[in-house]
N, CA, C and O atoms as a GROMACS GRO file, in nm:
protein
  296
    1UNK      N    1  11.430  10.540  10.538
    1UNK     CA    2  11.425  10.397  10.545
    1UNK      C    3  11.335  10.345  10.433
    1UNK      O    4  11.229  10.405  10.418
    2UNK      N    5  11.361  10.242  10.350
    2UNK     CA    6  11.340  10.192  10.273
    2UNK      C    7  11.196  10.098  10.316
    2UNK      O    8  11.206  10.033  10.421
    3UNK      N    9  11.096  10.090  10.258
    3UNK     CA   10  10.952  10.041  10.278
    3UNK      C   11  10.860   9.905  10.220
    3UNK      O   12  10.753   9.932  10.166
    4UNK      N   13  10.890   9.795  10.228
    4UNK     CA   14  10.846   9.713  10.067
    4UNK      C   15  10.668   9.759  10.087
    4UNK      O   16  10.622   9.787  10.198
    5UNK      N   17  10.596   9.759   9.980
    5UNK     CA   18  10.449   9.823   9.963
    5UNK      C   19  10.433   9.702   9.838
    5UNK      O   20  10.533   9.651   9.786
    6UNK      N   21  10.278   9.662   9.796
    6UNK     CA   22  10.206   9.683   9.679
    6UNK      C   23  10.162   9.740   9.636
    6UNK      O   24  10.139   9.831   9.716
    7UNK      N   25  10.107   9.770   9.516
    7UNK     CA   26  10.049   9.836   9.427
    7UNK      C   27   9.915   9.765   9.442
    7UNK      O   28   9.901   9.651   9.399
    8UNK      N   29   9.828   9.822   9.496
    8UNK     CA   30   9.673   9.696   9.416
    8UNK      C   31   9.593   9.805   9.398
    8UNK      O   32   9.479   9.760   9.406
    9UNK      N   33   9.587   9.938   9.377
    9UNK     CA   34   9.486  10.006   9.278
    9UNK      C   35   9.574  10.083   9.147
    9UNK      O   36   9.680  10.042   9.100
   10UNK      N   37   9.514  10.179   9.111
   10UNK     CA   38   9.536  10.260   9.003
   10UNK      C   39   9.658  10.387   9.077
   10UNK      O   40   9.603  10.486   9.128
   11UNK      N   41   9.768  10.383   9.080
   11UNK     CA   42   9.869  10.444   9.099
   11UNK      C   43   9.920  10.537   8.970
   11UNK      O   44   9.927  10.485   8.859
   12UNK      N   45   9.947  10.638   8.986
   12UNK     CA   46   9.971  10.706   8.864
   12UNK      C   47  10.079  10.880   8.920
   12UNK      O   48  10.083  10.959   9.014
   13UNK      N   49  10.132  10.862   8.815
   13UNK     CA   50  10.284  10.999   8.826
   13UNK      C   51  10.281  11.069   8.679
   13UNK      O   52  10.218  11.036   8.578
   14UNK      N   53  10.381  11.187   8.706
   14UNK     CA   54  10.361  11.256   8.565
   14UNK      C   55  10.490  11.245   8.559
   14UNK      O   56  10.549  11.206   8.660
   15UNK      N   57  10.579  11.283   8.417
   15UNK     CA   58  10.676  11.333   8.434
   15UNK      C   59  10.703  11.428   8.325
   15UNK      O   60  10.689  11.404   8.205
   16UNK      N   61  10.745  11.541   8.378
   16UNK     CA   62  10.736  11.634   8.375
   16UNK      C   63  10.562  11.704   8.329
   16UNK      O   64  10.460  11.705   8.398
   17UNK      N   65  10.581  11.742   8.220
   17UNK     CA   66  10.428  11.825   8.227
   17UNK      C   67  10.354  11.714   8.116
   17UNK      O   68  10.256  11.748   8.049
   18UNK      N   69  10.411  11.587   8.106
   18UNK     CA   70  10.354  11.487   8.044
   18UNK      C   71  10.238  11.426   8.098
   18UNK      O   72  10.189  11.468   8.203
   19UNK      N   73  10.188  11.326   8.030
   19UNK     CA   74  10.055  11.250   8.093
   19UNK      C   75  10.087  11.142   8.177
   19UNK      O   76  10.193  11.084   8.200
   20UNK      N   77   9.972  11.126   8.218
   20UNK     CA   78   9.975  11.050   8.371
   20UNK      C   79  10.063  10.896   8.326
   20UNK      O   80  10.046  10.848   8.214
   21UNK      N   81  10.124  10.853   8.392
   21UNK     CA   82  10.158  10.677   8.358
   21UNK      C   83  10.160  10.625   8.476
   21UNK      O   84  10.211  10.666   8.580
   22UNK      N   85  10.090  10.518   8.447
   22UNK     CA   86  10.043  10.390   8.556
   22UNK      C   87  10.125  10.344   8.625
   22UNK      O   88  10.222  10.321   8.554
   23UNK      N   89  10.155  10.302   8.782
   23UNK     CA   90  10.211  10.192   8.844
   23UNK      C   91  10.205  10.092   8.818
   23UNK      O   92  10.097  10.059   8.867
   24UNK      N   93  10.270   9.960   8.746
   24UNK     CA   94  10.188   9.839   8.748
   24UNK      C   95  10.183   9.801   8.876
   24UNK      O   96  10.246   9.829   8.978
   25UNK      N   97  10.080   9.720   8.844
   25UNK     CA   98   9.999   9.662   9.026
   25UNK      C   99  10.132   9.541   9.037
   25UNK      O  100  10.195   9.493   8.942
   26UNK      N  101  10.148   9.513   9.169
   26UNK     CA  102  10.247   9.428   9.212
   26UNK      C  103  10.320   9.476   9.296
   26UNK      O  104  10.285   9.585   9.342
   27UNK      N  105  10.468   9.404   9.355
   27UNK     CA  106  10.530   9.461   9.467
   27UNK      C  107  10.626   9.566   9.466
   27UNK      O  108  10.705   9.544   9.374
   28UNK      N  109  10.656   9.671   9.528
   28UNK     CA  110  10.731   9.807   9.513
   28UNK      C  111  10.834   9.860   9.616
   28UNK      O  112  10.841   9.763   9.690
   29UNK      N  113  10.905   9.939   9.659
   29UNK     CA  114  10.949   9.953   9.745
   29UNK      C  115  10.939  10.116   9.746
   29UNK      O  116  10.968  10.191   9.653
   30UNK      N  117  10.893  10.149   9.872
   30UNK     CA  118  10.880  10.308   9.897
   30UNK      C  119  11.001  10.351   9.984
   30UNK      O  120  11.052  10.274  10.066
   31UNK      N  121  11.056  10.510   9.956
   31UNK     CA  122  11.095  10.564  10.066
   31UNK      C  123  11.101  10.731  10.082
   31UNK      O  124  11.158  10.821  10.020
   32UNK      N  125  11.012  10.725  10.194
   32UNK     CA  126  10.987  10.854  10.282
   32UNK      C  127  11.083  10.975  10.310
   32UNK      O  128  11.186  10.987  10.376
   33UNK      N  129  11.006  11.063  10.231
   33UNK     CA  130  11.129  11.227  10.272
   33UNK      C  131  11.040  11.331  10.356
   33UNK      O  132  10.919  11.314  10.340
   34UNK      N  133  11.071  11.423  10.432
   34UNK     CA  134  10.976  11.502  10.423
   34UNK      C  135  10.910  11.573  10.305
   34UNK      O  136  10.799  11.622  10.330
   35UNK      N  137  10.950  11.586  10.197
   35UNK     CA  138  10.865  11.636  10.107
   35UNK      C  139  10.818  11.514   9.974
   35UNK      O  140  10.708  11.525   9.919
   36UNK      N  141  10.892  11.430   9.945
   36UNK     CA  142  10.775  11.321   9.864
   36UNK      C  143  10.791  11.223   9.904
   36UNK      O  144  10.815  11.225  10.025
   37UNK      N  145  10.789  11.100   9.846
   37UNK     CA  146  10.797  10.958   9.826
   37UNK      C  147  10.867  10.915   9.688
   37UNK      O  148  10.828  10.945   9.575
   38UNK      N  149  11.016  10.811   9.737
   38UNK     CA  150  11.036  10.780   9.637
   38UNK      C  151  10.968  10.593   9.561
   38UNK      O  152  11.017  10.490   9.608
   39UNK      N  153  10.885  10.588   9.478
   39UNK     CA  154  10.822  10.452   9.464
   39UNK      C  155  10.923  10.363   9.338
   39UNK      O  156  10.935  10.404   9.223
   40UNK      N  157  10.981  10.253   9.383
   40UNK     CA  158  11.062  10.159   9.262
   40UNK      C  159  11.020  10.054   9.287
   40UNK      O  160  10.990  10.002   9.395
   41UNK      N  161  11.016  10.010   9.163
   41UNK     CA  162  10.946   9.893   9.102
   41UNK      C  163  10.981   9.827   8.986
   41UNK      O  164  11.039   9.886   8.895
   42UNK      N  165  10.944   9.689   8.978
   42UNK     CA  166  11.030   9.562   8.826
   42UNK      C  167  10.880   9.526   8.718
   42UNK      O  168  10.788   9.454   8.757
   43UNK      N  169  10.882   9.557   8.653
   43UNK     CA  170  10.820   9.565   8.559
   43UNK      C  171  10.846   9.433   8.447
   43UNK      O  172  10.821   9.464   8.331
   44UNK      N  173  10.894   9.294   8.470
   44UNK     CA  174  10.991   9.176   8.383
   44UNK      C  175  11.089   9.272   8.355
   44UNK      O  176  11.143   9.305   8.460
   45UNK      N  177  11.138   9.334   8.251
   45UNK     CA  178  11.274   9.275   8.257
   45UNK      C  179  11.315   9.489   8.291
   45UNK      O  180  11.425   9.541   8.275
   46UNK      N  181  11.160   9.575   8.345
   46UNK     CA  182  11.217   9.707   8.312
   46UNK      C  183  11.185   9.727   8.447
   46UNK      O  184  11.089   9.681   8.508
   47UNK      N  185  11.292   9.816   8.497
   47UNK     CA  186  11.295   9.884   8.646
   47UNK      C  187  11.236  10.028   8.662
   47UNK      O  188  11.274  10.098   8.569
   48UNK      N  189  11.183  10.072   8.720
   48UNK     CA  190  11.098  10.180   8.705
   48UNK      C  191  11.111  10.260   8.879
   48UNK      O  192  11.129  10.206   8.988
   49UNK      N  193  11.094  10.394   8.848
   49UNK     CA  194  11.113  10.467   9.006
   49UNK      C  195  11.067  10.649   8.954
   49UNK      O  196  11.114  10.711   8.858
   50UNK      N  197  11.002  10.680   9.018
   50UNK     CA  198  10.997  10.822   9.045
   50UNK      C  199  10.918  10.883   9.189
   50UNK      O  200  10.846  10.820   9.267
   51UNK      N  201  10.942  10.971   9.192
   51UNK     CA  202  10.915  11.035   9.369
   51UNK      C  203  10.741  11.095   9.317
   51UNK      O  204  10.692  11.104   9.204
   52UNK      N  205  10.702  11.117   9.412
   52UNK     CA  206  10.568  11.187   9.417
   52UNK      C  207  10.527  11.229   9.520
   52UNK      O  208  10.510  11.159   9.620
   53UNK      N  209  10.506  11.349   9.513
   53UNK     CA  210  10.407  11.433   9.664
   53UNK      C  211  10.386  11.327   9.773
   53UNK      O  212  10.362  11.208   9.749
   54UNK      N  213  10.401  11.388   9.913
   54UNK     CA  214  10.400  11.277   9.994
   54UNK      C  215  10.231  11.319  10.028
   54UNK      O  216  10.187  11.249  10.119
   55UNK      N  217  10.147  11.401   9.983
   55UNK     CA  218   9.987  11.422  10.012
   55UNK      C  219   9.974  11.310   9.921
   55UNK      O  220   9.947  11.208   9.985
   56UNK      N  221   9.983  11.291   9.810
   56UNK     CA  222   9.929  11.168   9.724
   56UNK      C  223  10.002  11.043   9.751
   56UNK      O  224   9.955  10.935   9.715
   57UNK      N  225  10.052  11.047   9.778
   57UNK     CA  226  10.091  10.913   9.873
   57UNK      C  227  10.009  10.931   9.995
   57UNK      O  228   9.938  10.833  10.018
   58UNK      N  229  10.004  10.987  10.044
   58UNK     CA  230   9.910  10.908  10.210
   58UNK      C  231   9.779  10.916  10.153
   58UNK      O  232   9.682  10.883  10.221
   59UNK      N  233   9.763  10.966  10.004
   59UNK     CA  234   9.601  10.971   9.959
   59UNK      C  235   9.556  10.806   9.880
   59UNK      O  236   9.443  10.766   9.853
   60UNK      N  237   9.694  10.736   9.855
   60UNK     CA  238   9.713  10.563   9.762
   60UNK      C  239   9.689  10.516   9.891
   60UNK      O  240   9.586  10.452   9.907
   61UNK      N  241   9.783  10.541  10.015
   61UNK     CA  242   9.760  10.472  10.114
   61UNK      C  243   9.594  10.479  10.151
   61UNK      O  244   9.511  10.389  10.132
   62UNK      N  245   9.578  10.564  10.187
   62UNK     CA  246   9.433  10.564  10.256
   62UNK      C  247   9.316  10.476  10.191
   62UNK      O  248   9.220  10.412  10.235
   63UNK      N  249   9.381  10.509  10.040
   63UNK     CA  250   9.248  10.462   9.921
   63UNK      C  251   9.295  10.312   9.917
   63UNK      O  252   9.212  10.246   9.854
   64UNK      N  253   9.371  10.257   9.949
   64UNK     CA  254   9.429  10.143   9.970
   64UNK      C  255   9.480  10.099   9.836
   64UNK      O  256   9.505   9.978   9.832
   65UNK      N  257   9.503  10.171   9.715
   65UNK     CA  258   9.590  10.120   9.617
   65UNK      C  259   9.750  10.123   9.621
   65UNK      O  260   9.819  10.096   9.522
   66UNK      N  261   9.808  10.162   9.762
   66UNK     CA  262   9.924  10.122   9.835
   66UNK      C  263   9.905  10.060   9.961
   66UNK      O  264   9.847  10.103  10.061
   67UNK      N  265   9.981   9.923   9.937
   67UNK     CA  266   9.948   9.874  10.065
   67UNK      C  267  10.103   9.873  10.131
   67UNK      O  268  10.181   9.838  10.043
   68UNK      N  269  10.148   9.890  10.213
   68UNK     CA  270  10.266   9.871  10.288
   68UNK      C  271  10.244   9.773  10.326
   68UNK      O  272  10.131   9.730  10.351
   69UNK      N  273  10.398   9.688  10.342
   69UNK     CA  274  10.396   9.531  10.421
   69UNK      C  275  10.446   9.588  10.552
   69UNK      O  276  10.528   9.676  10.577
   70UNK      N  277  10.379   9.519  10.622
   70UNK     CA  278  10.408   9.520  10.752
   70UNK      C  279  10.527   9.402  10.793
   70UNK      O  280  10.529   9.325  10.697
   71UNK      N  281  10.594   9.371  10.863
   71UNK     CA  282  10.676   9.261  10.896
   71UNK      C  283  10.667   9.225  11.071
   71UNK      O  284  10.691   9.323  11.142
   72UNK      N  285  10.638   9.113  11.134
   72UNK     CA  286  10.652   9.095  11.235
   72UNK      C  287  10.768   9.058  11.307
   72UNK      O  288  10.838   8.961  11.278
   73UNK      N  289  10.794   9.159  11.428
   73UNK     CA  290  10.906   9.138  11.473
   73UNK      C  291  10.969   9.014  11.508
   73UNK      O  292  10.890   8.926  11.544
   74UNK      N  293  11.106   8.981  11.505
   74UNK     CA  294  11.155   8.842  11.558
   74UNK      C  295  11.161   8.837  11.675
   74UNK      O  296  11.198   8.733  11.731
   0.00000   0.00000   0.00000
């Protein structure tokens, strides 16, 4: 299931055995596997997405530079 989240700290992915690149801070949408997280995101006019360990994801969450939206039921 698909997740909407922000970004409000320092978020960061590799790809492949390259250097780290930033999340920009703003709104994202996560979704949950048992083994990572996939994070996508709009950048103006560039779309951006890659998966990452689901330990470093509950480690953004905790540190609170992922925030998940919550939604209240109708």
């Amino acid at each position: 299931m698909v997740k909407s989240a922000h970004i409000k700290g320092k978020v960061t992915y590799r790809e492949g055995d390259g250097a780290h690149i930033t999340i920009p801070l703003g709104p994202c949408e996560v979704e949950e596997t048992a083994q990572d997280v996939t994070i996508s995101w709009v950048d103006g006019e560039t779309h951006g997405s890659t998966a990452i360990p689901i330990g470093d994801f509950k480690r953004y969450v905790s540190s609170r530079a992922i925030e998940l939206v919550t939604t209240e039921p109708a």
